[in-house]
Short mmCIF file of C-alpha atoms in Angstrom, two decimals:
data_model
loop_
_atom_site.label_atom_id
_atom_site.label_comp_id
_atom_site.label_asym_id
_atom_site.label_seq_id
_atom_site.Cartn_x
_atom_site.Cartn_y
_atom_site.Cartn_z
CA UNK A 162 57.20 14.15 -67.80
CA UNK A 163 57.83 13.70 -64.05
CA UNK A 164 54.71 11.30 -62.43
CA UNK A 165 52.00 13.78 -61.17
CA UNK A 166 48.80 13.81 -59.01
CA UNK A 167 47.72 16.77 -59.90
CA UNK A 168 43.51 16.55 -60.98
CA UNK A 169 43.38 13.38 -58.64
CA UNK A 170 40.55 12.41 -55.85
CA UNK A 171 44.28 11.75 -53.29
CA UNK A 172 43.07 9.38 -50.70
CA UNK A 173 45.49 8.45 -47.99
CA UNK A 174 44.74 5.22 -45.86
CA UNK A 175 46.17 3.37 -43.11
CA UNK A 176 46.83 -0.59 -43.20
CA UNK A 177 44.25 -1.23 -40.16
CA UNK A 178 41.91 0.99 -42.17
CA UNK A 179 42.28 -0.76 -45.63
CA UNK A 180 42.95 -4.79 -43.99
CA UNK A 181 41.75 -6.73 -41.11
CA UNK A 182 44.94 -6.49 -38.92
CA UNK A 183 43.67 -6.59 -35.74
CA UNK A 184 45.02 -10.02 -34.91
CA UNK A 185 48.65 -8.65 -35.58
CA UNK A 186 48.09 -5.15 -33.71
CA UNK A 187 47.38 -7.62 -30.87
CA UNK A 188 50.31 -8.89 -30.99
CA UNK A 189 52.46 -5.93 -31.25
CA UNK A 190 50.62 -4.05 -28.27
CA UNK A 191 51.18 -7.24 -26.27
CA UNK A 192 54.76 -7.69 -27.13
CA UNK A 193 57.45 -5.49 -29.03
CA UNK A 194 57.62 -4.42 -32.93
CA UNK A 195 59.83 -7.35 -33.47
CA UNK A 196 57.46 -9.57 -33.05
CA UNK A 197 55.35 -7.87 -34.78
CA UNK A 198 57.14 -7.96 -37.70
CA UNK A 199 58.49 -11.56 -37.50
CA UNK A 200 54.39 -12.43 -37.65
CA UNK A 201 54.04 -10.28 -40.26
CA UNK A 202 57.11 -11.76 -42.28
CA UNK A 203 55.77 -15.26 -41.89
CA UNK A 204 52.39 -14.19 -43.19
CA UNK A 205 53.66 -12.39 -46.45
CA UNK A 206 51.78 -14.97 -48.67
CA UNK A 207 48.66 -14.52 -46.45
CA UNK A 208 46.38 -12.39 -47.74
CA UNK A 209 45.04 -10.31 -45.09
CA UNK A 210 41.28 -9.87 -44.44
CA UNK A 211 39.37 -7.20 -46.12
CA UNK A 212 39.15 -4.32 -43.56
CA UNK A 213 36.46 -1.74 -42.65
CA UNK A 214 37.27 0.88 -44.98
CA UNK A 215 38.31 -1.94 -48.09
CA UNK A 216 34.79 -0.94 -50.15
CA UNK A 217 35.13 2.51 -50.39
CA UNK A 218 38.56 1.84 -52.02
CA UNK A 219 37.35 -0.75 -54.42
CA UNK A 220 34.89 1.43 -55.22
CA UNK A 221 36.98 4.72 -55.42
CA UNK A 222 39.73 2.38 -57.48
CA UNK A 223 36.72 1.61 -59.77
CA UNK A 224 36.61 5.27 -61.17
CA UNK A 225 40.27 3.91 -63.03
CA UNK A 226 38.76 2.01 -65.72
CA UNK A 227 41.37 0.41 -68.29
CA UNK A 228 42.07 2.63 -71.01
CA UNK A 229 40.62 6.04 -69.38
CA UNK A 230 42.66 8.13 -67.27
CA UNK A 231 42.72 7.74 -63.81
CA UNK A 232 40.78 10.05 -61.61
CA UNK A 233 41.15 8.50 -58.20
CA UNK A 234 44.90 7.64 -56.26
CA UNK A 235 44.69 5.27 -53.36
CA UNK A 236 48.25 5.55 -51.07
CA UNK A 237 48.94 3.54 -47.95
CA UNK A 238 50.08 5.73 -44.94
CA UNK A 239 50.72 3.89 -42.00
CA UNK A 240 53.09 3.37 -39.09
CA UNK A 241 53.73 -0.25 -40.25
CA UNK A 242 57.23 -0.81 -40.93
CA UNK A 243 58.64 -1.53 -44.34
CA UNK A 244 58.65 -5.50 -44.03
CA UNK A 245 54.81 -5.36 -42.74
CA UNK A 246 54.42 -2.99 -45.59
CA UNK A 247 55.03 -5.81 -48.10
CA UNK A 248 52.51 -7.70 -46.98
CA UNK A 249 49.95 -4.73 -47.56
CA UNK A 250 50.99 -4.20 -50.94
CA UNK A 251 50.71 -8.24 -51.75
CA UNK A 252 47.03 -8.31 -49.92
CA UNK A 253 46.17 -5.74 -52.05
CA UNK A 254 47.52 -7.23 -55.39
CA UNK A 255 45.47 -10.24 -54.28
CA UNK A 256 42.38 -8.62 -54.27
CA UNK A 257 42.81 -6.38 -57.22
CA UNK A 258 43.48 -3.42 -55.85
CA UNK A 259 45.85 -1.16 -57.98
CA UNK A 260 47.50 0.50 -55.75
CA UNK A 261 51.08 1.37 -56.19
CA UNK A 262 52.26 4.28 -53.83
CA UNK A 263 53.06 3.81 -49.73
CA UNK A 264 54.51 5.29 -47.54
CA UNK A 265 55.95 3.12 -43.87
CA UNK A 266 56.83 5.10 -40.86
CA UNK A 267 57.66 1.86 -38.57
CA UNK A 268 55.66 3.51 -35.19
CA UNK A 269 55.91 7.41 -36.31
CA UNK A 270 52.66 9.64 -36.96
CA UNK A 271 53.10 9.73 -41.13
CA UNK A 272 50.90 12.56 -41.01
CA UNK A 273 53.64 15.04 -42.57
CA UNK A 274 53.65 13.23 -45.73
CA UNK A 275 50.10 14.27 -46.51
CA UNK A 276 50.95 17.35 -47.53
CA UNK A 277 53.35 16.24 -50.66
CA UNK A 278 50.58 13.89 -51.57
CA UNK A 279 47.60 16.71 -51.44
CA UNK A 280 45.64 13.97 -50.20
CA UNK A 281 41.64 15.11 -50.09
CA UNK A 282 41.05 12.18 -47.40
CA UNK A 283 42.81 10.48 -44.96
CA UNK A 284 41.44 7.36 -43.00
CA UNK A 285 43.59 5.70 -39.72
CA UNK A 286 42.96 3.27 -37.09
CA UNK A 287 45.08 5.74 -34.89
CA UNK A 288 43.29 8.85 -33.51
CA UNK A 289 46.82 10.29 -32.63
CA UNK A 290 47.39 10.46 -36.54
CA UNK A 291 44.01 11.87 -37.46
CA UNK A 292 44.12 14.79 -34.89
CA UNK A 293 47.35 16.41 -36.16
CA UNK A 294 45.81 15.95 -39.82
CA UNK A 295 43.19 16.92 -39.17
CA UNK A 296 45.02 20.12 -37.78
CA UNK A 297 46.43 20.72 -40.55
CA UNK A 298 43.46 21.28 -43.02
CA UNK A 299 42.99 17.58 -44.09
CA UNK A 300 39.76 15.42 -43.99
CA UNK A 301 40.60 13.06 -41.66
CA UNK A 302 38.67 10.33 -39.43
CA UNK A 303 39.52 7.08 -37.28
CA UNK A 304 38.14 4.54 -38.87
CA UNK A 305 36.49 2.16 -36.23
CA UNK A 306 37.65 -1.50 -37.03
CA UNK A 307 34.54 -3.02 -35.46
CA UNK A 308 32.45 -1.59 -37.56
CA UNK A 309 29.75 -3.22 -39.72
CA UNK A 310 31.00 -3.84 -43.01
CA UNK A 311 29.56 -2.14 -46.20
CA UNK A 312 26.42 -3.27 -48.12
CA UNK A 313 27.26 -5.28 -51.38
CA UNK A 314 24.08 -3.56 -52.66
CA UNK A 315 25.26 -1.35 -54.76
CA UNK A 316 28.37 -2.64 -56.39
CA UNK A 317 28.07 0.66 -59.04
CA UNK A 318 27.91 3.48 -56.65
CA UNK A 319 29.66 4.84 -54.30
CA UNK A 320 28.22 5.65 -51.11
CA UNK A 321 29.27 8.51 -48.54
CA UNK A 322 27.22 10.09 -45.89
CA UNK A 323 28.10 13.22 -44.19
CA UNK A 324 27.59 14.51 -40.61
CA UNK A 325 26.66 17.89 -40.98
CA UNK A 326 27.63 20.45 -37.81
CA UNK A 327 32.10 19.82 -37.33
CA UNK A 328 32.30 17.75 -40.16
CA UNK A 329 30.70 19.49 -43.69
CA UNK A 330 29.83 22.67 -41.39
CA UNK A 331 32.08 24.39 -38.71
CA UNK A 332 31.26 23.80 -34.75
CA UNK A 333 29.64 27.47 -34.81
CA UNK A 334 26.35 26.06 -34.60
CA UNK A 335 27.06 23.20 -31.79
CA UNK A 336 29.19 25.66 -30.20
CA UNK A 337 25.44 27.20 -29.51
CA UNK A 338 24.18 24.14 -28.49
CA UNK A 339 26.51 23.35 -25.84
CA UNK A 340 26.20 26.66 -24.38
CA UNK A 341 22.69 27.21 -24.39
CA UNK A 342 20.85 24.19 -25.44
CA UNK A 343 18.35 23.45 -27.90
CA UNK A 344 16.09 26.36 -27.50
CA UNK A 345 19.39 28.90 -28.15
CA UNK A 346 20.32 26.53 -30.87
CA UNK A 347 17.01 26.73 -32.68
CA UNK A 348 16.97 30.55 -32.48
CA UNK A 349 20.21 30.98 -32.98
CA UNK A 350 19.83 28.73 -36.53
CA UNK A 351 16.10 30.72 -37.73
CA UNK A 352 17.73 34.01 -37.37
CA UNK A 353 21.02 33.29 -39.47
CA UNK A 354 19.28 30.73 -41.90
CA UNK A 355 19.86 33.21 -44.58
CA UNK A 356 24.09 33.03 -43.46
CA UNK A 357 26.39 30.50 -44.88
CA UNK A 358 28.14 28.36 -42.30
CA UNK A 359 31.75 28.73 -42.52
CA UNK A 360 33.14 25.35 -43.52
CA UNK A 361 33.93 22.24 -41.70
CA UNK A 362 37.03 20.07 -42.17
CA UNK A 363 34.93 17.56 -44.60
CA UNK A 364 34.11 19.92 -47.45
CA UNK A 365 37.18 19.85 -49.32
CA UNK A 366 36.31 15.94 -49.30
CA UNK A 367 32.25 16.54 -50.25
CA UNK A 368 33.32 19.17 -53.20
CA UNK A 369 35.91 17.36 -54.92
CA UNK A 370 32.72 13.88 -55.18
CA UNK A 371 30.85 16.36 -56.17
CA UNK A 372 32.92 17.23 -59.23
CA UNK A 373 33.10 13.90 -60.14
CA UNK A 374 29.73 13.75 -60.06
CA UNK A 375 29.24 16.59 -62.59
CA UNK A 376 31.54 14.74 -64.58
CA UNK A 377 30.81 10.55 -63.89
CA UNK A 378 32.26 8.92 -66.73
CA UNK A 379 32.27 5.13 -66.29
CA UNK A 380 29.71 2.71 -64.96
CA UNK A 381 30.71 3.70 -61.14
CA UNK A 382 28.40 6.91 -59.63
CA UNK A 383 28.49 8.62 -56.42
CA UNK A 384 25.73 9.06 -54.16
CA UNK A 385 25.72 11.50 -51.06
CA UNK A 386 23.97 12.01 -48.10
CA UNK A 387 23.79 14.91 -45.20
CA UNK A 388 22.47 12.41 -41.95
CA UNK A 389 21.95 15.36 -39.44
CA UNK A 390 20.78 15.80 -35.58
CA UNK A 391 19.23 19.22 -36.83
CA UNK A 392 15.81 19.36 -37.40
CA UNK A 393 13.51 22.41 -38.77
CA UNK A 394 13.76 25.19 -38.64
CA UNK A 395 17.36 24.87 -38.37
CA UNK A 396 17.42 22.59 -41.42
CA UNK A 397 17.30 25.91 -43.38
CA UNK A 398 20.51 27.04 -42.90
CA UNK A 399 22.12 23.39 -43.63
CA UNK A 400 20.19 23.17 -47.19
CA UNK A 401 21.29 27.05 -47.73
CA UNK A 402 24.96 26.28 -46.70
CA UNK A 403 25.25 24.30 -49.73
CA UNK A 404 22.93 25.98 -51.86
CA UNK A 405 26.16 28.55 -51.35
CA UNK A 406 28.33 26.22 -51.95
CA UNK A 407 26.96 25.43 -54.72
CA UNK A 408 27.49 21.84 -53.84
CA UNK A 409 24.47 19.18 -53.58
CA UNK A 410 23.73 16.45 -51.65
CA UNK A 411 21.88 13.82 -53.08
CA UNK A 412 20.07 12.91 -49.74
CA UNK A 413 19.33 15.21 -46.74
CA UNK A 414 17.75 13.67 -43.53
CA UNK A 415 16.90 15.45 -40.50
CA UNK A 416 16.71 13.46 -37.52
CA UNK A 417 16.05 16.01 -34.78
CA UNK A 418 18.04 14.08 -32.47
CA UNK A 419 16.96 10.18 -33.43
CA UNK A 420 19.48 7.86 -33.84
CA UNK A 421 21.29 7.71 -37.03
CA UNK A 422 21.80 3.80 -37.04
CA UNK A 423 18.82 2.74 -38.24
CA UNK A 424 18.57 5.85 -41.11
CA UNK A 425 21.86 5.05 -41.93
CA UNK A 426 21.69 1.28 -42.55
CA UNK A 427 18.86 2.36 -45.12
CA UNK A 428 21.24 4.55 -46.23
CA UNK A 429 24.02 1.84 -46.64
CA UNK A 430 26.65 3.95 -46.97
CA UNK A 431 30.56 2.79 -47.64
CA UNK A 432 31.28 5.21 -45.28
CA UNK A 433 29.65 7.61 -42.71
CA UNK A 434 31.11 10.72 -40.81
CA UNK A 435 30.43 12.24 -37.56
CA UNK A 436 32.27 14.34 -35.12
CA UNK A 437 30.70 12.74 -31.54
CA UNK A 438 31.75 9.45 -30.45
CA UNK A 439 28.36 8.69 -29.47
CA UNK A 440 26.83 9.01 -32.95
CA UNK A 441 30.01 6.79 -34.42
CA UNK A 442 29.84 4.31 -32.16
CA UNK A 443 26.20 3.58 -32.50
CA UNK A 444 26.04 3.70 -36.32
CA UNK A 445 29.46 1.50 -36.36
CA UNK A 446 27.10 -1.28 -35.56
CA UNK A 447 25.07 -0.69 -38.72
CA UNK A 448 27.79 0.69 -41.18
CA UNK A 449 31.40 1.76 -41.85
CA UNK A 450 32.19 4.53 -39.50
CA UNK A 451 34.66 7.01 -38.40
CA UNK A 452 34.85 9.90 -36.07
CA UNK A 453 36.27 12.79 -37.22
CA UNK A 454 37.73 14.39 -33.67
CA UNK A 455 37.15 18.01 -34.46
CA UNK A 456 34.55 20.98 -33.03
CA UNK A 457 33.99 21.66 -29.84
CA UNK A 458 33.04 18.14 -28.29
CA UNK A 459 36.43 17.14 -29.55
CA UNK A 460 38.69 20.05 -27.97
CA UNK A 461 39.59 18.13 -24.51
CA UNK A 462 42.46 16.29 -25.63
CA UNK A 463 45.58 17.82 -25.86
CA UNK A 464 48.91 17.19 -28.58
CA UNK A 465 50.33 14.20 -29.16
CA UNK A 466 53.98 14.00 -28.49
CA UNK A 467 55.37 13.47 -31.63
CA UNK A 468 53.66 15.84 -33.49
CA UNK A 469 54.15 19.55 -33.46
CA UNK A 470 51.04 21.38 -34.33
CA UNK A 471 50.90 21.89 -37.75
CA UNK A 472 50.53 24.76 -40.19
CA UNK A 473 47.36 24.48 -42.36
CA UNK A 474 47.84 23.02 -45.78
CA UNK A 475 47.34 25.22 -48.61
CA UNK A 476 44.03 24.69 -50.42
CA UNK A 477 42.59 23.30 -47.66
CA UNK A 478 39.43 24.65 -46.06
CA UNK A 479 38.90 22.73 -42.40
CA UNK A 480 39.26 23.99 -39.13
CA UNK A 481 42.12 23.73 -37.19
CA UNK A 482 42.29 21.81 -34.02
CA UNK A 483 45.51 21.23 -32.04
CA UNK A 484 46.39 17.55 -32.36
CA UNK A 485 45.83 14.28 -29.45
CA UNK A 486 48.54 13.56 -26.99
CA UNK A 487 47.65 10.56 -26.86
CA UNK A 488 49.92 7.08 -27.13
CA UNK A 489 51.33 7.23 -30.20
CA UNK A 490 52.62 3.63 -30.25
CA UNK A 491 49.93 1.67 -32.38
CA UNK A 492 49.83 0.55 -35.72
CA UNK A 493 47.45 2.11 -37.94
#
């Protein structure tokens, strides 16, 4: 039978997202792809430095335990050339990291291969890759390579926590907000607490963990968490979003507009994500982060130019937004 991913968690990740490669992106945005590639030629045999997002792989690999089958596929999408792609595949071999599948667009937005890999996730350094994604109906996020790196805490369970309004929810609600303010916000939340929110872009990504949570298997668990601005009363209609669902969150925390940093390091998630820059940026210097540039606070920029805006994918629940035109000349 032909190789299939069919029944698999698909994640899709960039090089910058999986390795440290910050040194050589220096390079290339100071130089030409040449050189780029000539550095990353002469480092082949040099493993590269775990990179923000490298836990929540080894710990999403970890659901593949030897002699069970596999539940979890892990593909490298990037704009790294072919040559540059070696080296991600040997870094990865180094650190015990099965992954097998990659795909090397040398400077193009790879975004357009998502959709033959049905991939439920897709992490980038390159906000000009995550937009048009995103547009399309994946869960999608820059991952911000400063970021604190993961907690070693909890080397059996996997960690994710969730934005809730743009990212699990749709931007109805902040849509409010930003009109109005917090006093339209609040009343517009207590009168529809008994309506569902129409999904966000992330709960494609939220229901398939929790399925594997219904079904662990192995020593590896997942643990999730809802790390919200909202506050009661408009906590109600968060909790009865996913009552709905019928999806649960291990963790809820309502913050009524503290900030998340501090909640989240207590957290210590592998991975958090949020829709405003603000929120990313401050918990990046407590965990992994990534902003996921959809909603309203994210509808400024306009497409990128090497990506035409994209029909949805099928099966996929997030909201569209058209993608960034912004330089699309970085590695990712």
């Amino acid at each position: 039978m032909p190789a299939s991913l069919d029944g698999l968690l698909v994640v899709a990740i960039s090089s910058r997202a999986l390795f440290d490669f910050e040194e050589e992106n220096q390079v290339f945005e100071s130089a030409d792809d040449r050189a780029y590639m000539r550095l990353q030629s002469e480092r082949l045999d040099v493993p590269a430095r775990p990179g923000v997002s490298f836990a929540l792989v080894h710990k999403l690999l970890a659901f593949n335990p030897p002699g069970r089958a596999p539940r979890v596929e892990v593909v490298i999408v990037s704009r790294n050339d072919p040559v540059s792609g070696m080296r991600v595949f040997r870094s990865a071999r180094h650190y015990g990291l099965p992954i097998q599948r990659g795909v090397f667009t040398r400077g193009r937005s790879p975004w357009r291969y998502l959709a033959p890999l049905s991939a439920h996730l897709f992490l980038s350094a390159n906000e000009a890759d995550v937009r048009p994604a995103l547009a399309a109906g994946v869960p999608a996020a820059r991952v911000l390579t400063h970021s604190a790196r993961a907690s070693d805490a909890h080397p059996d369970e996997l960690r994710i926590a969730f934005d809730g309004d743009a990212v699990l929810f749709s931007d109805e609600a902040e849509r409010v907000f930003q009109q109005g303010g917090l006093d339209a916000f609040q009343d517009h939340e207590s009168r529809l607490a008994s309506t569902p929110l129409a999904p966000g872009p992330f709960k494609p990504l939220l229901e398939a963990l929790h399925r594997m949570q219904r079904d662990p298997g192995g020593a590896m668990r997942i643990r999730t968490a809802l790390v919200t601005a909202r506050s009661a009363p408009a906590h109600e209609r968060a909790i009865r979003t996913l009552m709905a669902w019928e999806i649960e969150v291990d963790e809820a925390i309502f913050l009524g507009g503290l900030p998340k940093g501090a909640f989240l390091r207590a957290f210590e998630p592998d991975f958090f994500f949020d829709d405003q820059t603000g929120h990313v940026d401050q918990a990046a210097g407590h965990v992994p982060a990534g902003h996921v540039a959809a909603g309203v606070v994210n509808e400024a920029a306009p497409p990128a130019p090497d990506a035409q805006p994209p029909a949805p994918l099928a099966g996929r629940s997030g909201s569209t937004r058209p993608p960034s035109r912004r330089p699309a000349l970085k590695r990712s």
